[in-house]
Amino acid sequence: MTTEAQKQEEAAILDVVKGVYQAWNNADPDAFVAEYFDNASAILPGSYLKSRQEIHGAMAFSFSGPLKGTRASDNILDVRFLNDEAAVVISETGVLIPGETEAPPERTVYATWVLAKKDGKWQLAAYSNSPTVAPGQP
């Protein structure tokens, strides 16, 4: 892949990730999972979701409950191509409650996004996150 082609592919990948965060900020579970494969998975603290449908259900519940009114911050740390049709994105994500401009460490995670191309379009295959602060650390 040429450098220019890689930049275009990276921009398309980042658009998918940005779309997920825009959906979060709009509390829209339909838009949140729009770019996930049907058999996508998500690993979150305490849960393993095995399909776009399960991810949708978890986000619909969260947007109307524990995450109601929150926004997500996102800082892309790395984009790596595994080949021309698979990539991994690493980001740092925070959950912001109304009035916050920065998430505290206890609401910040490192996220791993696995994307693959299907019919020329990047989609999310898997997502996982881990707290940025190890247990027992301040």
Short mmCIF file of C-alpha atoms in Angstrom, two decimals:
data_model
loop_
_atom_site.label_atom_id
_atom_site.label_comp_id
_atom_site.label_asym_id
_atom_site.label_seq_id
_atom_site.Cartn_x
_atom_site.Cartn_y
_atom_site.Cartn_z
CA MET A 1 0.00 0.00 0.00
CA THR A 2 1.38 3.41 -0.94
CA THR A 3 1.75 6.10 1.69
CA GLU A 4 -1.11 8.12 0.16
CA ALA A 5 -3.38 5.07 0.03
CA GLN A 6 -2.51 4.24 3.64
CA LYS A 7 -3.42 7.80 4.71
CA GLN A 8 -6.79 7.47 2.98
CA GLU A 9 -7.46 4.10 4.59
CA GLU A 10 -6.43 5.43 7.99
CA ALA A 11 -8.81 8.37 7.59
CA ALA A 12 -11.65 5.97 6.71
CA ILE A 13 -10.85 3.84 9.77
CA LEU A 14 -10.79 6.87 12.06
CA ASP A 15 -14.15 7.99 10.61
CA VAL A 16 -15.64 4.69 11.83
CA VAL A 17 -14.25 5.22 15.34
CA LYS A 18 -15.39 8.87 15.36
CA GLY A 19 -18.86 7.73 14.33
CA VAL A 20 -19.07 5.47 17.37
CA TYR A 21 -18.19 8.39 19.65
CA GLN A 22 -20.63 10.73 17.92
CA ALA A 23 -23.32 8.09 18.48
CA TRP A 24 -22.34 7.89 22.18
CA ASN A 25 -22.55 11.67 22.51
CA ASN A 26 -26.02 11.52 20.92
CA ALA A 27 -27.06 8.52 23.10
CA ASP A 28 -27.95 6.67 19.89
CA PRO A 29 -27.49 2.88 20.20
CA ASP A 30 -28.54 2.31 16.56
CA ALA A 31 -25.82 4.61 15.22
CA PHE A 32 -23.40 3.24 17.82
CA VAL A 33 -23.49 -0.24 16.29
CA ALA A 34 -24.07 0.80 12.66
CA GLU A 35 -20.47 0.02 11.67
CA TYR A 36 -20.15 -3.23 13.64
CA PHE A 37 -20.18 -6.63 11.95
CA ASP A 38 -23.17 -8.80 12.91
CA ASN A 39 -20.80 -11.15 14.76
CA ALA A 40 -18.69 -8.40 16.34
CA SER A 41 -17.60 -8.73 19.95
CA ALA A 42 -17.01 -6.30 22.76
CA ILE A 43 -15.19 -6.97 26.01
CA LEU A 44 -15.90 -4.45 28.72
CA PRO A 45 -15.21 -4.69 32.44
CA GLY A 46 -17.43 -7.51 33.62
CA SER A 47 -18.98 -8.38 30.27
CA TYR A 48 -18.37 -10.21 27.01
CA LEU A 49 -20.81 -9.25 24.28
CA LYS A 50 -20.84 -11.62 21.31
CA SER A 51 -22.85 -9.84 18.61
CA ARG A 52 -23.90 -6.47 17.27
CA GLN A 53 -27.33 -7.18 18.77
CA GLU A 54 -25.86 -7.76 22.27
CA ILE A 55 -23.70 -4.63 21.97
CA HIS A 56 -26.77 -2.64 20.89
CA GLY A 57 -28.76 -3.91 23.87
CA ALA A 58 -25.99 -3.06 26.33
CA MET A 59 -25.59 0.44 24.93
CA ALA A 60 -29.34 1.10 24.79
CA PHE A 61 -29.55 0.12 28.47
CA SER A 62 -26.48 2.21 29.37
CA PHE A 63 -27.58 5.32 27.47
CA SER A 64 -30.90 5.29 29.32
CA GLY A 65 -29.33 4.34 32.66
CA PRO A 66 -25.77 4.52 34.00
CA LEU A 67 -24.38 6.49 31.02
CA LYS A 68 -27.36 8.82 30.61
CA GLY A 69 -26.17 12.34 29.83
CA THR A 70 -22.52 11.34 29.48
CA ARG A 71 -20.17 12.10 26.62
CA ALA A 72 -17.08 10.24 25.52
CA SER A 73 -13.67 11.75 24.96
CA ASP A 74 -11.31 9.98 22.62
CA ASN A 75 -7.61 10.27 21.95
CA ILE A 76 -6.23 8.04 19.19
CA LEU A 77 -2.84 6.68 20.25
CA ASP A 78 -2.01 4.31 17.38
CA VAL A 79 -3.33 2.92 14.10
CA ARG A 80 -1.70 -0.26 12.80
CA PHE A 81 -2.45 -2.11 9.60
CA LEU A 82 -2.23 -5.88 9.88
CA ASN A 83 -2.69 -6.13 6.11
CA ASP A 84 -4.67 -4.25 3.45
CA GLU A 85 -7.97 -5.37 4.97
CA ALA A 86 -7.39 -5.46 8.73
CA ALA A 87 -6.29 -2.84 11.23
CA VAL A 88 -6.00 -2.22 14.97
CA VAL A 89 -6.64 1.13 16.62
CA ILE A 90 -5.53 1.91 20.18
CA SER A 91 -7.16 4.84 21.91
CA GLU A 92 -7.59 6.41 25.30
CA THR A 93 -11.23 7.04 26.11
CA GLY A 94 -12.88 8.87 28.94
CA VAL A 95 -16.47 9.06 30.14
CA LEU A 96 -17.42 12.66 30.88
CA ILE A 97 -20.38 13.55 33.04
CA PRO A 98 -22.19 16.84 32.34
CA GLY A 99 -19.98 19.83 33.04
CA GLU A 100 -16.68 17.95 32.77
CA THR A 101 -14.04 18.73 30.18
CA GLU A 102 -11.72 15.90 31.23
CA ALA A 103 -12.48 12.46 32.60
CA PRO A 104 -10.84 11.40 35.87
CA PRO A 105 -8.58 8.33 35.80
CA GLU A 106 -11.28 6.05 37.22
CA ARG A 107 -13.41 6.78 34.13
CA THR A 108 -10.63 6.49 31.57
CA VAL A 109 -9.72 3.36 29.61
CA TYR A 110 -7.33 2.18 26.95
CA ALA A 111 -9.36 0.72 24.10
CA THR A 112 -8.44 -1.72 21.36
CA TRP A 113 -10.50 -1.61 18.17
CA VAL A 114 -10.14 -4.31 15.50
CA LEU A 115 -11.45 -3.35 12.09
CA ALA A 116 -11.72 -5.29 8.85
CA LYS A 117 -12.78 -4.40 5.35
CA LYS A 118 -15.92 -5.92 3.88
CA ASP A 119 -17.04 -4.99 0.37
CA GLY A 120 -14.54 -2.11 0.41
CA LYS A 121 -15.86 -0.62 3.66
CA TRP A 122 -14.19 -0.65 7.09
CA GLN A 123 -16.25 -2.17 9.90
CA LEU A 124 -15.67 -3.02 13.54
CA ALA A 125 -14.97 -6.66 14.29
CA ALA A 126 -13.98 -6.42 17.95
CA TYR A 127 -13.59 -3.92 20.77
CA SER A 128 -12.03 -4.29 24.19
CA ASN A 129 -11.03 -1.87 26.92
CA SER A 130 -9.03 -1.82 30.11
CA PRO A 131 -8.79 0.84 32.85
CA THR A 132 -5.86 3.24 32.44
CA VAL A 133 -5.10 2.90 36.14
CA ALA A 134 -4.15 -0.53 37.49
CA PRO A 135 -6.10 -1.73 40.55
CA GLY A 136 -4.64 -0.33 43.74
CA GLN A 137 -2.87 2.56 41.99
CA PRO A 138 -3.87 6.16 42.63
#
